């Protein structure tokens, strides 16, 4: 299960009966997964037949034939991944938090963090590309405002930004409008916004 602090917690299971075990824990807020998320350390039950915690989870697990379970949390960069293992035999998962399951969980959370970073970088790249494509129009508009107001580039950009904010339009749209009209008819408005 993956958690980024929001209400949505996607989960993947390897057997259809396990989906119900995850769902009952998330609905009730009671079970090994919520306990592992709260504590930040592995939570296990060596024998669910003798377990007294988590009654709803325990009943469903036993009904599915599960006798023992362990949930291991992995936290990195604001992302939490829990890996839950289940066994039909009691006591079968005692060493799970230290063996291959630990390596698998570490790999999963590392890959998810890298994927999230990669997607954020792509988003930023798209935004920078859009800014670069609109920059010539903004520069032209700044030149027109500089000519109309007799001000420097910083003041002209400030005027365009204030128009953008006041009209709730994108800066590039305001700049396009100024360039399209070559500043004609905007002199009074520009002067009033330059103060």
mmCIF file of N, CA and C in Angstrom, residues 7-144:
data_model
loop_
_atom_site.group_PDB
_atom_site.id
_atom_site.type_symbol
_atom_site.label_atom_id
_atom_site.label_comp_id
_atom_site.label_asym_id
_atom_site.label_seq_id
_atom_site.Cartn_x
_atom_site.Cartn_y
_atom_site.Cartn_z
ATOM 1 N N UNK A 7 -5.935 11.158 1.623
ATOM 2 C CA UNK A 7 -6.919 10.109 1.906
ATOM 3 C C UNK A 7 -6.817 8.913 0.961
ATOM 4 N N UNK A 8 -6.271 9.130 -0.231
ATOM 5 C CA UNK A 8 -6.166 8.048 -1.205
ATOM 6 C C UNK A 8 -4.947 7.180 -0.894
ATOM 7 N N UNK A 9 -5.178 5.869 -0.827
ATOM 8 C CA UNK A 9 -4.093 4.926 -0.513
ATOM 9 C C UNK A 9 -4.186 3.734 -1.455
ATOM 10 N N UNK A 10 -3.554 3.827 -2.623
ATOM 11 C CA UNK A 10 -3.607 2.700 -3.554
ATOM 12 C C UNK A 10 -2.892 1.481 -2.992
ATOM 13 N N UNK A 11 -3.432 0.311 -3.300
ATOM 14 C CA UNK A 11 -2.847 -0.936 -2.814
ATOM 15 C C UNK A 11 -2.866 -1.958 -3.938
ATOM 16 N N UNK A 12 -1.904 -2.833 -3.919
ATOM 17 C CA UNK A 12 -1.851 -3.944 -4.871
ATOM 18 C C UNK A 12 -1.730 -5.226 -4.065
ATOM 19 N N UNK A 13 -2.435 -6.259 -4.508
ATOM 20 C CA UNK A 13 -2.407 -7.542 -3.803
ATOM 21 C C UNK A 13 -2.099 -8.653 -4.801
ATOM 22 N N UNK A 14 -1.582 -9.766 -4.294
ATOM 23 C CA UNK A 14 -1.230 -10.894 -5.158
ATOM 24 C C UNK A 14 -2.281 -11.996 -5.149
ATOM 25 N N UNK A 15 -3.331 -11.834 -4.340
ATOM 26 C CA UNK A 15 -4.401 -12.823 -4.279
ATOM 27 C C UNK A 15 -5.709 -12.082 -3.988
ATOM 28 N N UNK A 16 -6.820 -12.456 -4.636
ATOM 29 C CA UNK A 16 -8.078 -11.718 -4.435
ATOM 30 C C UNK A 16 -8.549 -11.645 -2.984
ATOM 31 N N UNK A 17 -8.318 -12.680 -2.183
ATOM 32 C CA UNK A 17 -8.755 -12.651 -0.780
ATOM 33 C C UNK A 17 -8.027 -11.590 0.029
ATOM 34 N N UNK A 18 -6.821 -11.235 -0.405
ATOM 35 C CA UNK A 18 -6.026 -10.264 0.350
ATOM 36 C C UNK A 18 -6.571 -8.848 0.206
ATOM 37 N N UNK A 19 -7.245 -8.551 -0.898
ATOM 38 C CA UNK A 19 -7.816 -7.215 -1.089
ATOM 39 C C UNK A 19 -8.805 -6.889 0.025
ATOM 40 N N UNK A 20 -9.608 -7.875 0.414
ATOM 41 C CA UNK A 20 -10.578 -7.657 1.496
ATOM 42 C C UNK A 20 -9.865 -7.395 2.823
ATOM 43 N N UNK A 21 -8.724 -8.050 3.046
ATOM 44 C CA UNK A 21 -7.966 -7.825 4.288
ATOM 45 C C UNK A 21 -7.434 -6.397 4.355
ATOM 46 N N UNK A 22 -6.983 -5.879 3.216
ATOM 47 C CA UNK A 22 -6.499 -4.493 3.184
ATOM 48 C C UNK A 22 -7.680 -3.543 3.379
ATOM 49 N N UNK A 23 -8.779 -3.797 2.682
ATOM 50 C CA UNK A 23 -9.953 -2.911 2.756
ATOM 51 C C UNK A 23 -10.511 -2.800 4.169
ATOM 52 N N UNK A 24 -10.628 -3.928 4.864
ATOM 53 C CA UNK A 24 -11.197 -3.890 6.210
ATOM 54 C C UNK A 24 -10.320 -3.058 7.150
ATOM 55 N N UNK A 25 -9.019 -3.087 6.943
ATOM 56 C CA UNK A 25 -8.126 -2.292 7.788
ATOM 57 C C UNK A 25 -8.248 -0.803 7.492
ATOM 58 N N UNK A 26 -8.337 -0.467 6.213
ATOM 59 C CA UNK A 26 -8.431 0.941 5.849
ATOM 60 C C UNK A 26 -9.776 1.535 6.251
ATOM 61 N N UNK A 27 -10.839 0.756 6.128
ATOM 62 C CA UNK A 27 -12.174 1.231 6.532
ATOM 63 C C UNK A 27 -12.259 1.433 8.044
ATOM 64 N N UNK A 28 -11.765 0.448 8.796
ATOM 65 C CA UNK A 28 -11.907 0.506 10.256
ATOM 66 C C UNK A 28 -10.799 1.307 10.930
ATOM 67 N N UNK A 29 -9.669 1.495 10.225
ATOM 68 C CA UNK A 29 -8.518 2.165 10.837
ATOM 69 C C UNK A 29 -7.859 1.308 11.895
ATOM 70 N N UNK A 30 -8.144 -0.004 11.834
ATOM 71 C CA UNK A 30 -7.649 -0.927 12.847
ATOM 72 C C UNK A 30 -7.070 -2.156 12.154
ATOM 73 N N UNK A 31 -5.838 -2.504 12.503
ATOM 74 C CA UNK A 31 -5.189 -3.670 11.918
ATOM 75 C C UNK A 31 -3.698 -3.433 11.810
ATOM 76 N N UNK A 32 -2.964 -4.392 11.257
ATOM 77 C CA UNK A 32 -1.511 -4.253 11.151
ATOM 78 C C UNK A 32 -1.064 -3.071 10.281
ATOM 79 N N UNK A 33 -1.775 -2.797 9.183
ATOM 80 C CA UNK A 33 -1.359 -1.690 8.316
ATOM 81 C C UNK A 33 -1.474 -0.352 9.052
ATOM 82 N N UNK A 34 -2.640 0.010 9.616
ATOM 83 C CA UNK A 34 -2.705 1.274 10.366
ATOM 84 C C UNK A 34 -1.717 1.323 11.538
ATOM 85 N N UNK A 35 -1.517 0.185 12.206
ATOM 86 C CA UNK A 35 -0.577 0.159 13.337
ATOM 87 C C UNK A 35 0.857 0.399 12.858
ATOM 88 N N UNK A 36 1.237 -0.205 11.724
ATOM 89 C CA UNK A 36 2.587 -0.007 11.188
ATOM 90 C C UNK A 36 2.774 1.427 10.708
ATOM 91 N N UNK A 37 1.727 2.014 10.119
ATOM 92 C CA UNK A 37 1.818 3.413 9.687
ATOM 93 C C UNK A 37 1.982 4.342 10.886
ATOM 94 N N UNK A 38 1.266 4.050 11.957
ATOM 95 C CA UNK A 38 1.339 4.884 13.157
ATOM 96 C C UNK A 38 2.686 4.752 13.853
ATOM 97 N N UNK A 39 3.160 3.532 14.019
ATOM 98 C CA UNK A 39 4.408 3.285 14.759
ATOM 99 C C UNK A 39 5.666 3.525 13.929
ATOM 100 N N UNK A 40 5.576 3.290 12.613
ATOM 101 C CA UNK A 40 6.760 3.411 11.769
ATOM 102 C C UNK A 40 7.702 2.232 11.899
ATOM 103 N N UNK A 41 7.197 1.121 12.378
ATOM 104 C CA UNK A 41 8.017 -0.086 12.518
ATOM 105 C C UNK A 41 7.150 -1.305 12.206
ATOM 106 N N UNK A 42 7.792 -2.450 11.933
ATOM 107 C CA UNK A 42 7.019 -3.647 11.581
ATOM 108 C C UNK A 42 6.027 -4.052 12.671
ATOM 109 N N UNK A 43 4.865 -4.531 12.224
ATOM 110 C CA UNK A 43 3.830 -5.021 13.130
ATOM 111 C C UNK A 43 3.488 -6.428 12.672
ATOM 112 N N UNK A 44 3.590 -7.367 13.607
ATOM 113 C CA UNK A 44 3.303 -8.742 13.208
ATOM 114 C C UNK A 44 2.329 -9.410 14.162
ATOM 115 N N UNK A 45 1.794 -10.493 13.678
ATOM 116 C CA UNK A 45 0.959 -11.356 14.496
ATOM 117 C C UNK A 45 1.398 -12.772 14.179
ATOM 118 N N UNK A 46 2.050 -13.409 15.133
ATOM 119 C CA UNK A 46 2.589 -14.751 14.909
ATOM 120 C C UNK A 46 1.487 -15.794 14.740
ATOM 121 N N UNK A 47 0.355 -15.603 15.424
ATOM 122 C CA UNK A 47 -0.748 -16.557 15.289
ATOM 123 C C UNK A 47 -2.066 -15.815 15.498
ATOM 124 N N UNK A 48 -2.778 -15.599 14.406
ATOM 125 C CA UNK A 48 -4.033 -14.852 14.473
ATOM 126 C C UNK A 48 -5.113 -15.592 15.249
ATOM 127 N N UNK A 49 -4.956 -16.893 15.395
ATOM 128 C CA UNK A 49 -5.921 -17.655 16.180
ATOM 129 C C UNK A 49 -5.868 -17.244 17.654
ATOM 130 N N UNK A 50 -4.685 -16.828 18.106
ATOM 131 C CA UNK A 50 -4.505 -16.412 19.503
ATOM 132 C C UNK A 50 -4.463 -14.883 19.655
ATOM 133 N N UNK A 51 -4.577 -14.178 18.569
ATOM 134 C CA UNK A 51 -4.499 -12.706 18.570
ATOM 135 C C UNK A 51 -5.778 -12.107 19.142
ATOM 136 N N UNK A 52 -5.617 -11.035 19.947
ATOM 137 C CA UNK A 52 -6.793 -10.363 20.499
ATOM 138 C C UNK A 52 -6.973 -8.958 19.940
ATOM 139 N N UNK A 53 -5.965 -8.455 19.226
ATOM 140 C CA UNK A 53 -6.074 -7.128 18.594
ATOM 141 C C UNK A 53 -6.863 -7.249 17.288
ATOM 142 N N UNK A 54 -7.376 -6.161 16.812
ATOM 143 C CA UNK A 54 -7.975 -6.026 15.488
ATOM 144 C C UNK A 54 -9.067 -7.065 15.192
ATOM 145 N N UNK A 55 -10.160 -7.068 15.888
ATOM 146 C CA UNK A 55 -11.181 -8.109 15.728
ATOM 147 C C UNK A 55 -11.729 -8.264 14.298
ATOM 148 N N UNK A 56 -12.008 -7.172 13.605
ATOM 149 C CA UNK A 56 -12.570 -7.293 12.253
ATOM 150 C C UNK A 56 -11.544 -7.891 11.291
ATOM 151 N N UNK A 57 -10.305 -7.390 11.363
ATOM 152 C CA UNK A 57 -9.231 -7.918 10.517
ATOM 153 C C UNK A 57 -8.983 -9.391 10.843
ATOM 154 N N UNK A 58 -8.888 -9.690 12.127
ATOM 155 C CA UNK A 58 -8.601 -11.052 12.579
ATOM 156 C C UNK A 58 -9.653 -12.040 12.067
ATOM 157 N N UNK A 59 -10.932 -11.691 12.199
ATOM 158 C CA UNK A 59 -12.013 -12.586 11.763
ATOM 159 C C UNK A 59 -11.938 -12.843 10.261
ATOM 160 N N UNK A 60 -11.715 -11.793 9.473
ATOM 161 C CA UNK A 60 -11.641 -11.947 8.023
ATOM 162 C C UNK A 60 -10.398 -12.736 7.614
ATOM 163 N N UNK A 61 -9.283 -12.479 8.284
ATOM 164 C CA UNK A 61 -8.044 -13.207 7.976
ATOM 165 C C UNK A 61 -8.218 -14.694 8.251
ATOM 166 N N UNK A 62 -8.754 -15.028 9.414
ATOM 167 C CA UNK A 62 -8.958 -16.436 9.751
ATOM 168 C C UNK A 62 -9.954 -17.093 8.799
ATOM 169 N N UNK A 63 -10.977 -16.351 8.403
ATOM 170 C CA UNK A 63 -11.956 -16.868 7.451
ATOM 171 C C UNK A 63 -11.304 -17.156 6.092
ATOM 172 N N UNK A 64 -10.243 -16.404 5.765
ATOM 173 C CA UNK A 64 -9.518 -16.610 4.514
ATOM 174 C C UNK A 64 -8.422 -17.657 4.645
ATOM 175 N N UNK A 65 -8.225 -18.171 5.846
ATOM 176 C CA UNK A 65 -7.192 -19.185 6.066
ATOM 177 C C UNK A 65 -5.848 -18.624 6.496
ATOM 178 N N UNK A 66 -5.761 -17.318 6.674
ATOM 179 C CA UNK A 66 -4.505 -16.680 7.087
ATOM 180 C C UNK A 66 -4.316 -16.886 8.579
ATOM 181 N N UNK A 67 -3.139 -17.372 8.977
ATOM 182 C CA UNK A 67 -2.854 -17.614 10.396
ATOM 183 C C UNK A 67 -1.825 -16.647 10.965
ATOM 184 N N UNK A 68 -0.960 -16.066 10.101
ATOM 185 C CA UNK A 68 0.022 -15.106 10.606
ATOM 186 C C UNK A 68 0.255 -14.033 9.544
ATOM 187 N N UNK A 69 0.682 -12.860 10.020
ATOM 188 C CA UNK A 69 0.947 -11.761 9.089
ATOM 189 C C UNK A 69 1.996 -10.837 9.671
ATOM 190 N N UNK A 70 2.621 -10.084 8.782
ATOM 191 C CA UNK A 70 3.555 -9.041 9.185
ATOM 192 C C UNK A 70 3.403 -7.898 8.184
ATOM 193 N N UNK A 71 3.412 -6.667 8.696
ATOM 194 C CA UNK A 71 3.361 -5.474 7.854
ATOM 195 C C UNK A 71 4.591 -4.639 8.170
ATOM 196 N N UNK A 72 5.347 -4.325 7.108
ATOM 197 C CA UNK A 72 6.601 -3.581 7.255
ATOM 198 C C UNK A 72 6.437 -2.222 6.571
ATOM 199 N N UNK A 73 6.625 -1.112 7.304
ATOM 200 C CA UNK A 73 6.518 0.212 6.679
ATOM 201 C C UNK A 73 7.886 0.698 6.181
ATOM 202 N N UNK A 74 7.856 1.446 5.087
ATOM 203 C CA UNK A 74 9.064 2.052 4.516
ATOM 204 C C UNK A 74 8.728 3.506 4.237
ATOM 205 N N UNK A 75 9.526 4.436 4.796
ATOM 206 C CA UNK A 75 9.258 5.870 4.624
ATOM 207 C C UNK A 75 10.455 6.558 3.987
ATOM 208 N N UNK A 76 10.161 7.328 2.936
ATOM 209 C CA UNK A 76 11.184 8.150 2.289
ATOM 210 C C UNK A 76 10.522 9.330 1.598
ATOM 211 N N UNK A 77 11.083 10.489 1.797
ATOM 212 C CA UNK A 77 10.683 11.703 1.064
ATOM 213 C C UNK A 77 9.169 11.940 1.075
ATOM 214 N N UNK A 78 8.534 11.808 2.215
ATOM 215 C CA UNK A 78 7.107 12.055 2.334
ATOM 216 C C UNK A 78 6.223 10.944 1.786
ATOM 217 N N UNK A 79 6.806 9.840 1.428
ATOM 218 C CA UNK A 79 6.070 8.709 0.874
ATOM 219 C C UNK A 79 6.210 7.533 1.834
ATOM 220 N N UNK A 80 5.105 6.853 2.097
ATOM 221 C CA UNK A 80 5.136 5.663 2.945
ATOM 222 C C UNK A 80 4.581 4.490 2.154
ATOM 223 N N UNK A 81 5.329 3.411 2.136
ATOM 224 C CA UNK A 81 4.900 2.169 1.490
ATOM 225 C C UNK A 81 4.861 1.107 2.575
ATOM 226 N N UNK A 82 3.772 0.358 2.626
ATOM 227 C CA UNK A 82 3.725 -0.776 3.548
ATOM 228 C C UNK A 82 3.697 -2.053 2.717
ATOM 229 N N UNK A 83 4.452 -3.015 3.178
ATOM 230 C CA UNK A 83 4.495 -4.338 2.565
ATOM 231 C C UNK A 83 3.946 -5.316 3.591
ATOM 232 N N UNK A 84 2.867 -5.988 3.231
ATOM 233 C CA UNK A 84 2.249 -6.950 4.149
ATOM 234 C C UNK A 84 2.424 -8.355 3.585
ATOM 235 N N UNK A 85 2.861 -9.244 4.453
ATOM 236 C CA UNK A 85 3.014 -10.651 4.082
ATOM 237 C C UNK A 85 2.068 -11.486 4.933
ATOM 238 N N UNK A 86 1.513 -12.524 4.329
ATOM 239 C CA UNK A 86 0.543 -13.377 5.008
ATOM 240 C C UNK A 86 0.971 -14.826 4.850
ATOM 241 N N UNK A 87 0.655 -15.640 5.853
ATOM 242 C CA UNK A 87 0.980 -17.060 5.800
ATOM 243 C C UNK A 87 -0.196 -17.880 6.319
ATOM 244 N N UNK A 88 -0.320 -19.098 5.765
ATOM 245 C CA UNK A 88 -1.351 -20.030 6.233
ATOM 246 C C UNK A 88 -0.899 -20.772 7.481
ATOM 247 N N UNK A 89 0.382 -20.567 7.871
ATOM 248 C CA UNK A 89 0.915 -21.252 9.063
ATOM 249 C C UNK A 89 1.270 -20.229 10.133
ATOM 250 N N UNK A 90 1.038 -20.555 11.378
ATOM 251 C CA UNK A 90 1.441 -19.637 12.459
ATOM 252 C C UNK A 90 2.968 -19.601 12.584
ATOM 253 N N UNK A 91 3.497 -18.434 12.940
ATOM 254 C CA UNK A 91 4.927 -18.281 13.206
ATOM 255 C C UNK A 91 5.816 -18.348 11.979
ATOM 256 N N UNK A 92 5.277 -18.349 10.799
ATOM 257 C CA UNK A 92 6.082 -18.525 9.587
ATOM 258 C C UNK A 92 6.784 -17.250 9.129
ATOM 259 N N UNK A 93 6.434 -16.106 9.699
ATOM 260 C CA UNK A 93 6.959 -14.835 9.184
ATOM 261 C C UNK A 93 7.846 -14.102 10.189
ATOM 262 N N UNK A 94 8.386 -14.809 11.153
ATOM 263 C CA UNK A 94 9.167 -14.160 12.208
ATOM 264 C C UNK A 94 10.366 -13.379 11.683
ATOM 265 N N UNK A 95 11.077 -13.924 10.688
ATOM 266 C CA UNK A 95 12.282 -13.265 10.172
ATOM 267 C C UNK A 95 12.012 -12.369 8.969
ATOM 268 N N UNK A 96 10.768 -12.275 8.529
ATOM 269 C CA UNK A 96 10.423 -11.514 7.318
ATOM 270 C C UNK A 96 10.890 -10.058 7.330
ATOM 271 N N UNK A 97 10.787 -9.341 8.468
ATOM 272 C CA UNK A 97 11.207 -7.931 8.434
ATOM 273 C C UNK A 97 12.703 -7.723 8.186
ATOM 274 N N UNK A 98 13.485 -8.790 8.234
ATOM 275 C CA UNK A 98 14.937 -8.634 8.099
ATOM 276 C C UNK A 98 15.491 -9.289 6.838
ATOM 277 N N UNK A 99 14.706 -10.037 6.106
ATOM 278 C CA UNK A 99 15.201 -10.786 4.960
ATOM 279 C C UNK A 99 14.868 -10.141 3.636
ATOM 280 N N UNK A 100 14.551 -10.967 2.646
ATOM 281 C CA UNK A 100 14.248 -10.473 1.301
ATOM 282 C C UNK A 100 13.066 -9.505 1.255
ATOM 283 N N UNK A 101 12.128 -9.634 2.177
ATOM 284 C CA UNK A 101 10.985 -8.714 2.196
ATOM 285 C C UNK A 101 11.456 -7.286 2.451
ATOM 286 N N UNK A 102 12.441 -7.116 3.306
ATOM 287 C CA UNK A 102 13.008 -5.789 3.581
ATOM 288 C C UNK A 102 13.621 -5.228 2.299
ATOM 289 N N UNK A 103 14.380 -6.052 1.589
ATOM 290 C CA UNK A 103 15.014 -5.598 0.346
ATOM 291 C C UNK A 103 13.962 -5.231 -0.702
ATOM 292 N N UNK A 104 12.902 -6.037 -0.799
ATOM 293 C CA UNK A 104 11.828 -5.757 -1.749
ATOM 294 C C UNK A 104 11.129 -4.439 -1.415
ATOM 295 N N UNK A 105 10.827 -4.217 -0.152
ATOM 296 C CA UNK A 105 10.182 -2.968 0.264
ATOM 297 C C UNK A 105 11.065 -1.760 0.027
ATOM 298 N N UNK A 106 12.366 -1.890 0.337
ATOM 299 C CA UNK A 106 13.312 -0.796 0.082
ATOM 300 C C UNK A 106 13.353 -0.456 -1.408
ATOM 301 N N UNK A 107 13.391 -1.485 -2.237
ATOM 302 C CA UNK A 107 13.414 -1.280 -3.686
ATOM 303 C C UNK A 107 12.130 -0.599 -4.158
ATOM 304 N N UNK A 108 10.988 -1.056 -3.660
ATOM 305 C CA UNK A 108 9.701 -0.479 -4.073
ATOM 306 C C UNK A 108 9.611 0.996 -3.718
ATOM 307 N N UNK A 109 9.934 1.351 -2.485
ATOM 308 C CA UNK A 109 9.816 2.752 -2.078
ATOM 309 C C UNK A 109 10.842 3.610 -2.811
ATOM 310 N N UNK A 110 12.035 3.096 -3.051
ATOM 311 C CA UNK A 110 13.049 3.838 -3.793
ATOM 312 C C UNK A 110 12.572 4.115 -5.217
ATOM 313 N N UNK A 111 11.999 3.111 -5.858
ATOM 314 C CA UNK A 111 11.491 3.285 -7.225
ATOM 315 C C UNK A 111 10.332 4.273 -7.269
ATOM 316 N N UNK A 112 9.429 4.206 -6.308
ATOM 317 C CA UNK A 112 8.297 5.132 -6.283
ATOM 318 C C UNK A 112 8.743 6.575 -6.040
ATOM 319 N N UNK A 113 9.736 6.762 -5.168
ATOM 320 C CA UNK A 113 10.257 8.105 -4.912
ATOM 321 C C UNK A 113 10.933 8.646 -6.168
ATOM 322 N N UNK A 114 11.718 7.794 -6.839
ATOM 323 C CA UNK A 114 12.367 8.232 -8.083
ATOM 324 C C UNK A 114 11.340 8.565 -9.152
ATOM 325 N N UNK A 115 10.287 7.755 -9.251
ATOM 326 C CA UNK A 115 9.241 8.011 -10.232
ATOM 327 C C UNK A 115 8.557 9.347 -9.946
ATOM 328 N N UNK A 116 8.274 9.598 -8.684
ATOM 329 C CA UNK A 116 7.639 10.864 -8.298
ATOM 330 C C UNK A 116 8.554 12.050 -8.626
ATOM 331 N N UNK A 117 9.849 11.898 -8.355
ATOM 332 C CA UNK A 117 10.809 12.964 -8.669
ATOM 333 C C UNK A 117 10.905 13.187 -10.179
ATOM 334 N N UNK A 118 10.885 12.097 -10.931
ATOM 335 C CA UNK A 118 10.956 12.187 -12.380
ATOM 336 C C UNK A 118 9.731 12.911 -12.932
ATOM 337 N N UNK A 119 8.548 12.552 -12.426
ATOM 338 C CA UNK A 119 7.322 13.213 -12.886
ATOM 339 C C UNK A 119 7.319 14.698 -12.523
ATOM 340 N N UNK A 120 7.835 15.027 -11.350
ATOM 341 C CA UNK A 120 7.920 16.439 -10.947
ATOM 342 C C UNK A 120 8.880 17.195 -11.861
ATOM 343 N N UNK A 121 9.983 16.550 -12.228
ATOM 344 C CA UNK A 121 10.945 17.179 -13.137
ATOM 345 C C UNK A 121 10.322 17.395 -14.517
ATOM 346 N N UNK A 122 9.539 16.432 -15.000
ATOM 347 C CA UNK A 122 8.863 16.597 -16.292
ATOM 348 C C UNK A 122 7.862 17.744 -16.251
ATOM 349 N N UNK A 123 7.126 17.871 -15.154
ATOM 350 C CA UNK A 123 6.171 18.963 -15.001
ATOM 351 C C UNK A 123 6.890 20.305 -15.020
ATOM 352 N N UNK A 124 7.996 20.374 -14.284
ATOM 353 C CA UNK A 124 8.774 21.618 -14.245
ATOM 354 C C UNK A 124 9.338 21.939 -15.621
ATOM 355 N N UNK A 125 9.788 20.924 -16.333
ATOM 356 C CA UNK A 125 10.316 21.124 -17.683
ATOM 357 C C UNK A 125 9.237 21.664 -18.614
ATOM 358 N N UNK A 126 8.032 21.121 -18.515
ATOM 359 C CA UNK A 126 6.908 21.628 -19.315
ATOM 360 C C UNK A 126 6.621 23.088 -18.986
ATOM 361 N N UNK A 127 6.646 23.427 -17.705
ATOM 362 C CA UNK A 127 6.380 24.803 -17.296
ATOM 363 C C UNK A 127 7.463 25.750 -17.800
ATOM 364 N N UNK A 128 8.722 25.292 -17.719
ATOM 365 C CA UNK A 128 9.821 26.128 -18.217
ATOM 366 C C UNK A 128 9.729 26.301 -19.730
ATOM 367 N N UNK A 129 9.339 25.231 -20.430
ATOM 368 C CA UNK A 129 9.168 25.314 -21.879
ATOM 369 C C UNK A 129 8.085 26.309 -22.248
ATOM 370 N N UNK A 130 6.977 26.273 -21.518
ATOM 371 C CA UNK A 130 5.888 27.224 -21.771
ATOM 372 C C UNK A 130 6.359 28.647 -21.495
ATOM 373 N N UNK A 131 7.132 28.829 -20.435
ATOM 374 C CA UNK A 131 7.643 30.166 -20.110
ATOM 375 C C UNK A 131 8.590 30.658 -21.206
ATOM 376 N N UNK A 132 9.432 29.766 -21.708
ATOM 377 C CA UNK A 132 10.354 30.165 -22.777
ATOM 378 C C UNK A 132 9.609 30.523 -24.064
ATOM 379 N N UNK A 133 8.524 29.791 -24.347
ATOM 380 C CA UNK A 133 7.756 30.087 -25.562
ATOM 381 C C UNK A 133 7.029 31.422 -25.463
ATOM 382 N N UNK A 134 6.617 31.805 -24.261
ATOM 383 C CA UNK A 134 5.879 33.061 -24.101
ATOM 384 C C UNK A 134 6.803 34.242 -23.797
ATOM 385 N N UNK A 135 8.057 33.975 -23.501
ATOM 386 C CA UNK A 135 8.979 35.052 -23.110
ATOM 387 C C UNK A 135 9.146 36.133 -24.178
ATOM 388 N N UNK A 136 9.275 35.788 -25.466
ATOM 389 C CA UNK A 136 9.421 36.861 -26.468
ATOM 390 C C UNK A 136 8.239 37.836 -26.482
ATOM 391 N N UNK A 137 7.010 37.333 -26.326
ATOM 392 C CA UNK A 137 5.829 38.200 -26.316
ATOM 393 C C UNK A 137 5.856 39.098 -25.082
ATOM 394 N N UNK A 138 6.252 38.531 -23.937
ATOM 395 C CA UNK A 138 6.340 39.329 -22.707
ATOM 396 C C UNK A 138 7.409 40.412 -22.867
ATOM 397 N N UNK A 139 8.535 40.062 -23.478
ATOM 398 C CA UNK A 139 9.589 41.058 -23.700
ATOM 399 C C UNK A 139 9.116 42.180 -24.628
ATOM 400 N N UNK A 140 8.378 41.805 -25.696
ATOM 401 C CA UNK A 140 7.842 42.827 -26.611
ATOM 402 C C UNK A 140 6.876 43.743 -25.877
ATOM 403 N N UNK A 141 5.992 43.151 -25.076
ATOM 404 C CA UNK A 141 5.021 43.949 -24.325
ATOM 405 C C UNK A 141 5.741 44.880 -23.350
ATOM 406 N N UNK A 142 6.797 44.381 -22.709
ATOM 407 C CA UNK A 142 7.574 45.228 -21.792
ATOM 408 C C UNK A 142 8.159 46.423 -22.555
ATOM 409 N N UNK A 143 8.656 46.164 -23.769
ATOM 410 C CA UNK A 143 9.207 47.254 -24.588
ATOM 411 C C UNK A 143 8.155 48.298 -24.908
ATOM 412 N N UNK A 144 6.949 47.844 -25.240
ATOM 413 C CA UNK A 144 5.859 48.779 -25.551
ATOM 414 C C UNK A 144 5.506 49.590 -24.312
#
